[in-house]
Coordinates of C-alpha atoms and ligand atoms in Angstrom, one line a residue:
M1023 CA 0.0 0.0 0.0
P1024 CA 1.7 3.3 -1.1
V1025 CA 2.0 6.2 1.4
N1026 CA -0.9 8.6 0.9
P1027 CA 0.6 11.4 -1.3
R1028 CA -1.3 13.9 0.8
R1029 CA 1.2 13.2 3.6
V1030 CA 4.0 14.3 1.3
H1031 CA 5.1 18.0 0.9
T1032 CA 7.8 19.1 -1.5
L1033 CA 10.6 21.2 0.1
R1034 CA 12.7 21.3 -3.0
A1035 CA 11.1 20.5 -6.4
A1036 CA 14.3 19.3 -8.2
P1037 CA 14.0 16.3 -10.5
D1038 CA 14.8 13.0 -8.8
G1039 CA 18.0 12.1 -10.5
G1040 CA 17.9 8.4 -9.5
G1041 CA 20.7 7.0 -7.3
P1042 CA 20.4 6.4 -3.5
V1043 CA 17.5 7.7 -1.4
L1044 CA 18.4 9.4 1.8
Y1045 CA 16.0 9.4 4.7
W1046 CA 16.9 12.2 7.2
M1047 CA 15.3 11.0 10.5
S1048 CA 14.7 13.8 13.0
R1049 CA 11.3 13.9 14.7
E1050 CA 10.3 10.3 14.0
Q1051 CA 13.1 8.3 15.6
R1052 CA 11.6 4.9 14.9
V1053 CA 11.7 2.1 12.3
H1054 CA 8.1 0.8 12.4
D1055 CA 5.0 2.9 11.7
N1056 CA 7.0 5.7 10.2
W1057 CA 5.4 7.2 7.1
G1058 CA 8.6 9.1 6.1
L1059 CA 10.8 6.0 6.2
L1060 CA 8.1 4.1 4.4
H1061 CA 7.9 6.7 1.6
A1062 CA 11.7 6.7 1.3
R1063 CA 11.7 2.9 1.0
E1064 CA 9.0 3.2 -1.6
L1065 CA 11.1 5.6 -3.7
A1066 CA 14.1 3.3 -3.4
G1067 CA 12.2 0.3 -4.6
A1068 CA 14.2 -2.8 -5.5
R1069 CA 17.2 -1.1 -7.2
R1070 CA 18.1 2.1 -5.4
P1071 CA 20.0 2.0 -2.1
L1072 CA 18.2 3.5 0.9
V1073 CA 20.4 5.1 3.6
A1074 CA 19.0 6.6 6.8
A1075 CA 20.8 9.5 8.7
F1076 CA 20.3 11.2 12.0
C1077 CA 22.1 14.5 12.7
L1078 CA 23.0 14.9 16.4
V1079 CA 23.1 18.6 17.3
P1080 CA 25.2 19.5 20.3
Q1081 CA 22.6 21.8 21.8
F1082 CA 18.9 21.6 21.1
A1083 CA 16.4 24.1 22.6
G1084 CA 17.7 23.9 26.2
A1085 CA 17.8 20.1 26.4
A1086 CA 20.1 18.7 29.1
L1087 CA 21.8 15.3 29.6
R1088 CA 18.4 13.8 30.7
Q1089 CA 16.8 14.2 27.3
Y1090 CA 19.9 13.4 25.2
D1091 CA 20.3 10.2 27.2
F1092 CA 16.7 9.1 26.6
M1093 CA 17.1 10.0 22.9
L1094 CA 20.4 8.1 22.4
R1095 CA 19.1 5.0 24.2
G1096 CA 16.2 5.0 21.7
L1097 CA 18.5 5.6 18.7
E1098 CA 20.7 2.6 19.7
E1099 CA 17.7 0.4 19.2
T1100 CA 16.7 2.2 16.0
A1101 CA 20.1 1.7 14.5
R1102 CA 20.0 -2.0 15.4
T1103 CA 16.6 -2.6 13.9
L1104 CA 17.5 -0.7 10.7
R1105 CA 20.6 -2.8 10.4
G1106 CA 18.5 -6.0 10.7
L1107 CA 16.6 -4.7 7.6
G1108 CA 19.8 -4.0 5.7
I1109 CA 19.3 -0.2 6.0
P1110 CA 22.4 1.6 7.3
L1111 CA 22.0 4.5 9.8
V1112 CA 24.6 7.2 9.4
L1113 CA 25.2 9.4 12.5
L1114 CA 26.0 12.9 11.6
E1115 CA 27.1 15.5 14.1
G1116 CA 26.8 19.3 13.9
D1117 CA 24.5 21.6 11.9
P1118 CA 21.9 19.5 10.0
G1119 CA 21.4 22.4 7.5
R1120 CA 25.0 21.7 6.4
E1121 CA 25.7 18.1 7.3
V1122 CA 22.6 16.5 5.6
P1123 CA 23.3 18.1 2.1
A1124 CA 27.0 17.2 2.4
L1125 CA 26.1 13.5 3.0
A1126 CA 23.5 13.6 0.2
A1127 CA 26.2 14.9 -2.1
R1128 CA 28.7 12.2 -1.0
L1129 CA 26.1 9.6 -1.6
R1130 CA 25.0 11.2 -4.9
A1131 CA 21.4 10.9 -3.6
G1132 CA 18.7 11.6 -6.0
A1133 CA 16.0 12.1 -3.4
V1134 CA 16.0 13.1 0.3
V1135 CA 13.0 12.5 2.6
T1136 CA 12.6 14.1 6.0
D1137 CA 10.0 14.4 8.8
F1138 CA 7.5 17.2 9.2
D1139 CA 8.1 19.4 12.3
P1140 CA 6.6 22.8 12.9
L1141 CA 9.3 24.1 15.2
R1142 CA 11.3 27.1 14.0
I1143 CA 14.7 25.4 14.4
K1144 CA 13.6 22.5 12.3
R1145 CA 12.2 24.7 9.6
D1146 CA 15.4 26.6 9.5
W1147 CA 17.5 23.4 9.1
Q1148 CA 15.2 22.3 6.4
A1149 CA 15.2 25.6 4.5
R1150 CA 19.0 25.7 4.5
A1151 CA 19.2 22.1 3.5
A1152 CA 16.8 22.8 0.7
Q1153 CA 19.0 25.5 -0.7
A1154 CA 22.2 23.4 -0.5
L1155 CA 20.7 20.1 -1.8
D1156 CA 21.0 19.1 -5.4
A1157 CA 18.2 16.5 -5.1
L1158 CA 14.5 16.2 -4.8
F1159 CA 13.7 17.1 -1.1
L1160 CA 10.4 15.9 0.4
E1161 CA 8.8 16.2 3.9
V1162 CA 6.4 13.6 5.2
D1163 CA 4.1 14.1 8.1
G1164 CA 4.6 11.1 10.3
H1165 CA 3.5 12.8 13.5
N1166 CA -0.1 13.9 12.8
I1167 CA -2.7 11.4 11.9
V1168 CA -4.4 14.0 9.7
P1169 CA -1.3 15.7 8.2
C1170 CA -0.9 19.2 9.7
R1171 CA -0.8 20.9 6.3
I1172 CA -4.0 19.1 5.2
A1173 CA -6.0 19.5 8.5
S1174 CA -6.1 23.2 8.0
Y1175 CA -4.4 25.9 5.9
K1176 CA -4.6 28.5 8.7
K1177 CA -4.1 29.0 12.4
E1178 CA -7.2 27.5 14.2
Y1179 CA -8.9 29.4 17.0
A1180 CA -9.5 26.5 19.3
A1181 CA -10.1 22.8 19.6
R1182 CA -13.8 23.4 18.6
T1183 CA -12.7 24.8 15.2
I1184 CA -10.1 22.1 14.3
R1185 CA -12.1 19.1 15.8
P1186 CA -14.6 18.9 12.9
R1187 CA -11.9 19.2 10.3
I1188 CA -9.9 16.4 11.9
H1189 CA -12.9 14.1 12.4
K1190 CA -14.0 14.6 8.8
L1191 CA -10.5 13.5 7.5
L1192 CA -9.8 10.7 10.0
P1193 CA -11.4 8.0 7.8
E1194 CA -8.9 8.8 5.1
F1195 CA -5.8 8.9 7.3
L1196 CA -6.4 6.6 10.3
E1197 CA -5.3 3.5 8.5
E1198 CA -3.1 0.5 9.4
F1199 CA 0.6 0.9 8.6
P1200 CA 2.3 -1.3 6.0
T1201 CA 5.3 -3.3 7.0
L1202 CA 8.7 -1.8 6.1
A1203 CA 10.3 -4.2 3.6
P1204 CA 14.0 -5.1 4.1
Q1205 CA 16.5 -3.4 1.8
E1206 CA 17.0 -5.2 -1.5
A1207 CA 19.6 -3.0 -3.3
P1208 CA 23.3 -3.3 -2.4
V1209 CA 24.3 -0.4 0.0
P1210 CA 27.3 1.8 -0.1
D1211 CA 30.0 1.1 2.5
L1212 CA 29.3 3.5 5.4
P1213 CA 30.7 3.7 9.0
A1214 CA 28.4 2.2 11.6
P1215 CA 27.0 4.8 14.0
D1216 CA 29.1 5.0 17.2
L1217 CA 26.5 6.2 19.6
A1218 CA 28.7 5.4 22.7
R1219 CA 31.3 7.8 21.3
A1220 CA 28.7 10.4 20.5
R1221 CA 27.4 10.2 24.1
Q1222 CA 30.9 10.8 25.4
A1223 CA 31.4 13.8 23.1
L1224 CA 28.1 15.4 24.1
R1225 CA 28.3 18.7 25.9
A1226 CA 24.8 18.4 27.4
D1227 CA 24.3 19.8 30.9
P1228 CA 24.8 16.9 33.4
G1229 CA 23.0 19.1 36.1
V1230 CA 19.8 17.5 34.9
P1231 CA 20.7 13.8 35.2
P1232 CA 19.1 10.9 33.2
V1233 CA 16.0 9.3 34.5
A1234 CA 15.2 5.6 34.7
V1235 CA 12.5 5.6 32.0
P1236 CA 12.9 2.8 29.5
A1237 CA 13.6 4.3 26.1
G1238 CA 13.0 3.1 22.5
E1239 CA 10.4 1.5 20.3
A1240 CA 10.0 -1.7 22.2
A1241 CA 9.6 0.1 25.5
A1242 CA 7.1 2.5 23.9
R1243 CA 5.0 -0.3 22.5
A1244 CA 5.1 -2.0 26.0
A1245 CA 4.0 1.2 27.6
L1246 CA 1.1 1.6 25.1
A1247 CA -0.1 -2.0 25.7
A1248 CA 0.1 -1.6 29.5
F1249 CA -1.9 1.6 29.4
A1250 CA -4.5 0.2 27.0
S1251 CA -5.1 -2.8 29.2
G1252 CA -4.9 -0.9 32.5
A1253 CA -5.1 2.8 33.2
L1254 CA -7.2 3.5 30.1
A1255 CA -10.2 2.1 32.0
R1256 CA -9.9 5.1 34.4
Y1257 CA -9.1 7.8 31.8
A1258 CA -12.4 9.5 31.4
A1259 CA -13.2 9.7 35.1
R1260 CA -9.8 10.1 36.8
R1261 CA -7.4 11.7 34.3
N1262 CA -7.3 15.0 36.2
D1263 CA -6.2 13.3 39.4
P1264 CA -2.4 13.2 39.7
N1265 CA -2.6 10.5 42.3
A1266 CA -4.8 8.1 40.3
D1267 CA -2.4 6.6 37.7
A1268 CA -5.0 7.2 35.0
V1269 CA -3.0 8.7 32.2
S1270 CA -0.7 7.0 29.6
G1271 CA 2.7 8.5 30.3
L1272 CA 3.3 8.2 26.5
S1273 CA 4.4 11.8 25.9
P1274 CA 8.2 11.2 26.0
Y1275 CA 7.8 8.4 23.4
L1276 CA 5.6 10.6 21.2
H1277 CA 8.0 13.5 21.6
F1278 CA 11.0 11.6 20.4
G1279 CA 9.0 9.8 17.8
Q1280 CA 9.7 6.4 19.4
L1281 CA 6.0 5.7 19.1
A1282 CA 3.7 6.8 16.2
P1283 CA 0.7 8.7 17.5
Q1284 CA -1.3 6.8 14.9
R1285 CA -0.2 3.5 16.4
A1286 CA -1.4 4.7 19.8
A1287 CA -4.7 5.8 18.3
L1288 CA -5.2 2.5 16.4
H1289 CA -4.4 0.4 19.5
V1290 CA -6.7 2.3 21.8
A1291 CA -9.5 2.5 19.3
A1292 CA -9.3 -1.3 18.9
T1293 CA -10.1 -1.7 22.6
G1294 CA -13.6 -0.3 22.1
G1295 CA -15.6 2.8 21.5
G1296 CA -16.5 3.9 25.0
E1297 CA -16.0 7.2 26.9
N1298 CA -12.4 6.3 28.0
Q1299 CA -11.3 5.8 24.4
A1300 CA -13.1 9.0 23.2
A1301 CA -11.5 11.1 26.0
F1302 CA -8.0 9.7 25.2
L1303 CA -8.4 10.2 21.5
E1304 CA -9.6 13.8 22.0
E1305 CA -6.2 14.5 23.8
L1306 CA -4.0 12.4 21.5
V1307 CA -5.5 13.5 18.2
V1308 CA -7.4 16.8 18.5
R1309 CA -5.4 18.6 21.3
R1310 CA -2.0 17.3 20.1
E1311 CA -2.7 18.1 16.4
L1312 CA -4.0 21.6 17.4
S1313 CA -0.5 22.2 18.9
D1314 CA 1.2 21.5 15.7
N1315 CA -1.3 23.7 13.8
F1316 CA -0.5 26.5 16.2
C1317 CA 3.3 26.2 15.9
L1318 CA 3.1 25.8 12.1
H1319 CA 1.0 29.0 11.6
S1320 CA 2.6 31.0 14.5
P1321 CA 6.4 30.9 14.2
D1322 CA 6.5 33.2 17.3
Y1323 CA 4.8 30.4 19.2
D1324 CA 7.0 31.0 22.3
T1325 CA 6.2 34.7 22.7
L1326 CA 3.2 36.7 23.8
A1327 CA 2.9 38.1 20.3
A1328 CA 1.2 34.7 19.5
A1329 CA -1.5 35.1 22.1
P1330 CA -5.0 36.3 21.2
D1331 CA -5.6 40.1 21.3
W1332 CA -8.0 39.9 24.3
A1333 CA -5.4 38.1 26.3
R1334 CA -2.5 40.5 25.5
R1335 CA -4.8 43.4 26.4
T1336 CA -5.9 42.0 29.7
L1337 CA -2.3 41.1 30.7
D1338 CA -1.2 44.7 29.8
E1339 CA -4.1 46.2 31.8
H1340 CA -2.9 44.3 34.9
R1341 CA 0.8 44.6 34.3
D1342 CA 1.3 46.9 37.3
D1343 CA -1.0 45.2 39.8
P1344 CA 0.8 44.4 43.1
R1345 CA 1.8 40.7 43.3
A1346 CA 0.9 38.8 46.5
H1347 CA 4.1 36.8 46.0
L1348 CA 7.0 37.6 43.7
Y1349 CA 9.8 35.1 42.7
A1350 CA 12.9 35.2 40.6
P1351 CA 13.4 32.3 38.1
G1352 CA 16.0 30.7 40.5
A1353 CA 13.4 30.5 43.3
F1354 CA 10.9 28.8 41.0
E1355 CA 13.6 26.4 39.8
A1356 CA 14.6 25.5 43.4
A1357 CA 10.9 24.9 44.3
A1358 CA 11.2 27.6 46.9
T1359 CA 7.8 29.2 46.8
H1360 CA 5.3 29.6 49.6
D1361 CA 3.0 27.0 48.0
P1362 CA 3.7 23.3 48.9
L1363 CA 1.5 22.1 46.0
W1364 CA 3.5 24.2 43.5
N1365 CA 6.8 23.1 45.0
A1366 CA 5.7 19.4 44.9
A1367 CA 4.9 19.7 41.2
Q1368 CA 8.2 21.4 40.5
N1369 CA 10.0 18.6 42.5
Q1370 CA 8.2 15.9 40.5
M1371 CA 9.4 17.5 37.3
R1372 CA 13.0 17.9 38.5
A1373 CA 13.2 14.4 39.9
S1374 CA 11.2 12.3 37.4
G1375 CA 11.3 14.3 34.1
G1376 CA 7.5 14.5 34.1
M1377 CA 4.6 16.3 35.7
H1378 CA 1.0 15.3 35.6
G1379 CA -1.0 17.2 32.9
Y1380 CA -3.5 18.8 35.3
L1381 CA -0.7 20.1 37.5
R1382 CA 1.2 21.5 34.5
M1383 CA -1.7 24.0 34.0
Y1384 CA -1.6 25.0 37.7
W1385 CA 2.2 25.2 37.7
A1386 CA 2.3 27.6 34.7
K1387 CA -0.6 29.7 35.8
K1388 CA 1.1 30.3 39.2
I1389 CA 4.3 31.3 37.5
L1390 CA 2.2 34.1 35.8
E1391 CA 0.7 35.2 39.1
W1392 CA 4.1 35.3 40.9
S1393 CA 6.4 36.8 38.2
P1394 CA 7.1 40.5 37.8
D1395 CA 5.5 40.6 34.3
P1396 CA 3.9 38.2 31.8
E1397 CA 7.0 38.2 29.5
S1398 CA 9.2 36.9 32.2
A1399 CA 6.6 34.5 33.4
L1400 CA 6.4 33.0 29.9
A1401 CA 10.2 32.8 29.6
T1402 CA 10.5 31.1 33.0
A1403 CA 7.9 28.5 32.3
I1404 CA 9.4 27.7 28.9
A1405 CA 13.0 27.5 30.3
L1406 CA 12.0 25.2 33.2
N1407 CA 9.7 23.0 31.0
D1408 CA 12.4 22.6 28.4
R1409 CA 15.2 22.0 30.9
Y1410 CA 13.5 19.3 33.0
Q1411 CA 10.7 17.6 31.2
L1412 CA 11.6 14.6 29.2
D1413 CA 8.9 15.6 26.7
G1414 CA 9.8 19.3 26.6
R1415 CA 10.9 21.3 23.5
D1416 CA 7.7 20.2 21.8
P1417 CA 4.8 22.0 20.1
N1418 CA 2.6 20.6 22.9
G1419 CA 4.8 22.4 25.5
Y1420 CA 4.8 25.8 23.8
T1421 CA 1.0 25.5 23.2
G1422 CA 0.2 24.3 26.7
I1423 CA 2.3 27.1 28.3
L1424 CA 0.7 29.8 26.1
W1425 CA -2.8 28.3 26.9
S1426 CA -2.0 28.6 30.6
V1427 CA -0.4 32.0 30.8
A1428 CA -1.9 33.8 27.8
G1429 CA -5.4 32.5 26.9
L1430 CA -4.4 30.7 23.7
H1431 CA -7.3 28.5 22.4
D1432 CA -9.3 29.8 25.4
R1433 CA -11.7 32.6 26.2
P1434 CA -11.9 35.4 28.8
W1435 CA -13.0 34.3 32.3
G1436 CA -13.8 36.3 35.5
R1437 CA -11.4 39.2 36.1
R1438 CA -8.8 38.9 38.9
P1439 CA -5.7 40.9 39.9
V1440 CA -2.5 40.3 37.9
T1441 CA -4.0 37.7 35.6
G1442 CA -6.9 39.8 34.4
T1443 CA -9.4 37.6 32.5
I1444 CA -7.0 34.7 31.9
R1445 CA -8.6 31.5 33.3
A1446 CA -7.5 31.0 36.9
M1447 CA -6.7 27.9 38.8
T1448 CA -6.6 27.8 42.5
D1449 CA -5.2 25.6 45.3
S1450 CA -8.8 25.2 46.6
G1451 CA -9.9 24.1 43.2
C1452 CA -7.2 21.5 43.2
R1453 CA -8.3 20.3 46.6
R1454 CA -11.8 19.7 45.3
K1455 CA -10.4 17.6 42.4
F1456 CA -7.8 15.4 44.2
D1457 CA -6.0 14.6 47.4
V1458 CA -3.5 17.5 47.5
A1459 CA -1.9 16.4 50.8
A1460 CA -1.2 12.9 49.4
Y1461 CA 0.5 14.4 46.3
I1462 CA 2.6 16.8 48.5
R1463 CA 3.6 13.8 50.8
R1464 CA 4.8 12.0 47.7
W1465 CA 6.9 14.7 46.1
G1466 CA 7.7 17.0 49.1
G1467 CA 6.5 20.6 49.1
Ligands
LIG2826 P1 -2.2 11.5 28.3 O1 -3.3 12.2 29.1 O2 -2.1 10.1 28.5 O3 -2.5 11.9 26.8 C1 -2.0 11.2 25.7 C2 -1.3 12.1 24.8 O4 -2.2 13.1 24.3 C3 -0.1 12.9 25.4 O5 1.1 12.1 25.4 C4 0.0 14.0 24.4 O6 0.7 13.7 23.2 C5 -1.5 14.3 24.1 N1 -2.0 15.4 25.0 C6 -2.5 15.2 26.2 N2 -2.9 16.4 26.7 C7 -2.6 17.3 25.8 C8 -2.7 18.7 25.7 N3 -3.2 19.4 26.7 N4 -2.2 19.3 24.6 C9 -1.7 18.7 23.6 N5 -1.6 17.3 23.6 C10 -2.0 16.7 24.7 N6 3.1 18.0 26.3 C11 4.2 17.6 25.8 O7 4.2 16.6 25.1 N7 5.4 18.2 26.0 C12 5.4 19.3 26.8 O8 6.5 19.9 27.1 C13 4.2 19.8 27.4 N8 4.3 20.9 28.3 C14 3.1 21.3 28.8 C15 3.1 22.5 29.6 C16 1.9 23.0 30.1 C17 2.0 24.2 31.0 C18 0.7 22.4 29.8 C19 -0.6 22.9 30.3 C20 0.7 21.2 29.0 C21 1.8 20.7 28.5 N9 1.8 19.5 27.7 C22 3.0 19.1 27.1 C23 0.6 18.9 27.3 C24 0.1 17.7 28.3 O9 0.1 18.2 29.6 C25 1.1 16.5 28.2 O10 1.2 16.1 26.8 C26 0.5 15.3 29.0 O11 0.4 15.7 30.3 C27 1.5 14.2 28.9 O12 1.2 13.1 29.7 P2 0.5 11.8 29.1 O13 1.3 11.3 28.0 O14 0.4 10.8 30.3 O15 -0.9 12.3 28.6
LIG2827 N1 16.4 16.3 16.7 C1 17.5 16.1 15.9 O1 17.2 16.0 14.7 N2 18.7 16.1 16.3 C2 19.1 16.2 17.6 O2 20.2 16.1 18.0 C3 18.0 16.4 18.6 C4 18.2 16.5 19.9 C5 17.1 16.7 20.8 C6 17.3 16.8 22.2 C7 16.2 16.9 23.0 C8 14.9 17.0 22.5 O3 13.9 17.1 23.3 C9 14.7 16.9 21.1 C10 15.8 16.7 20.3 N3 15.6 16.6 18.9 C11 16.7 16.4 18.0 C12 14.3 17.0 18.3 C13 13.1 16.2 18.5 O4 13.3 15.0 17.9 C14 11.8 16.8 18.1 O5 11.7 16.7 16.8 C15 11.4 18.2 18.5 O6 11.9 18.6 19.8 C16 9.9 18.4 18.6 O7 9.2 18.6 17.5

């Protein structure tokens, strides 16, 4: 079954000159269920060699050793699985905008295929690669079930505006994946990726140490299966309770592309059509794909300029309101606020590389309340999220933070000091939803 051509977007419309096909893996760091790799394999057919490459950049959007460690553990498995299929993985290091075209030239590649990603840094790499390449250059959306460029041609206002578009297109795109066929053509002689050496050469900040979360495709599949046969049964009723073990914990696997969102959707949908499945698919498909839509159409996704007008206005009107509590970024980072619940959430993130979704909203909204101005609140929330979360540096993160502090995809609520009409969350509201004391006991406030 060929890859749906509506998943494919041309980045450089040069003629495909034949010769090897290069798959530049970046956002989708997996072998199975990967539309980009499948499309590259399709172009290669029986006669053209297919080569995969991953370019390791020394510093990526505030990532520390924790995230590089998780990514490299996953890539070791990816390289092994590819080798089993006769597809070499080349490990490049440095600036992908230069290194990928240089490899393509060395291989005399006729076509290069890469992953869709709405983040600015990726689009910059791709734009520079497109200029330097002398080959057909294609992008394939392997992250969104309904490809982001097809779901909508513009920035959507809210979940309610993108939801009907996505639901209408799901029958076309929510299909089973074909199996990746082993390489048939002889491949050029290429050095095997030395990930252990790359790990040693990394300059990532060891101040945020690795966490003991199993990484890679097999671990991701196991986590999906465990969720679908366990916590999914509690998802609709308990997903907002951080003590309930009712969410999937799949976001690191999705972020690093070790699991296809489409695989997760197919697996969960196959367990039935009840309220748990519906609630989970709303988050996994509609909310997640809304984040990619936002980042694709708002390249300033990490600034207040991307917030709705009403939100910027209300934040400005309340800019000079006295703050009941005021903290510098270092106090937030050290979990040294007056609020044990906030501190416990920060501790959870620092220690485990994750924070429950309900508390992420509370966490970011309090940073807005306790910072000197909305600009520094946004900067603090993004910096901490990207430094400590295993799944940080993701369109979901930039979107979730802007939703929390600047009304993105939301509407005005009752007016309050400092936050104006941005939706508020309170400690007493949390106490009504879950056992706050138990959460604080667990993570220390
Ligand atoms: P589940 O509830 O099991 O959901 C399954 C999947 O659906 C998630 O893995 C995710 O891909 C998607 N999803 C769930 N909730 C959302 C949402 N609100 N928006 C978009 N997609 C969603 N997500 C990240 O992946 N990386 C981040 O850095 C990140 N930072 C956030 C910061 C703030 C302030 C907020 C409010 C949200 C943030 N989110 C982020 C979105 C969401 O909180 C996480 O995706 C979710 O908590 C991950 O846990 P899970 O996989 O157990 O989620
Ligand atoms: N993508 C790459 O192509 N090369 C990298 O070296 C790289 C490092 C990296 C580190 C932490 C992290 O969270 C993400 C990283 N990514 C890297 C990108 C990642 O795969 C995602 O594509 C984006 O962060 C989200 O779209």
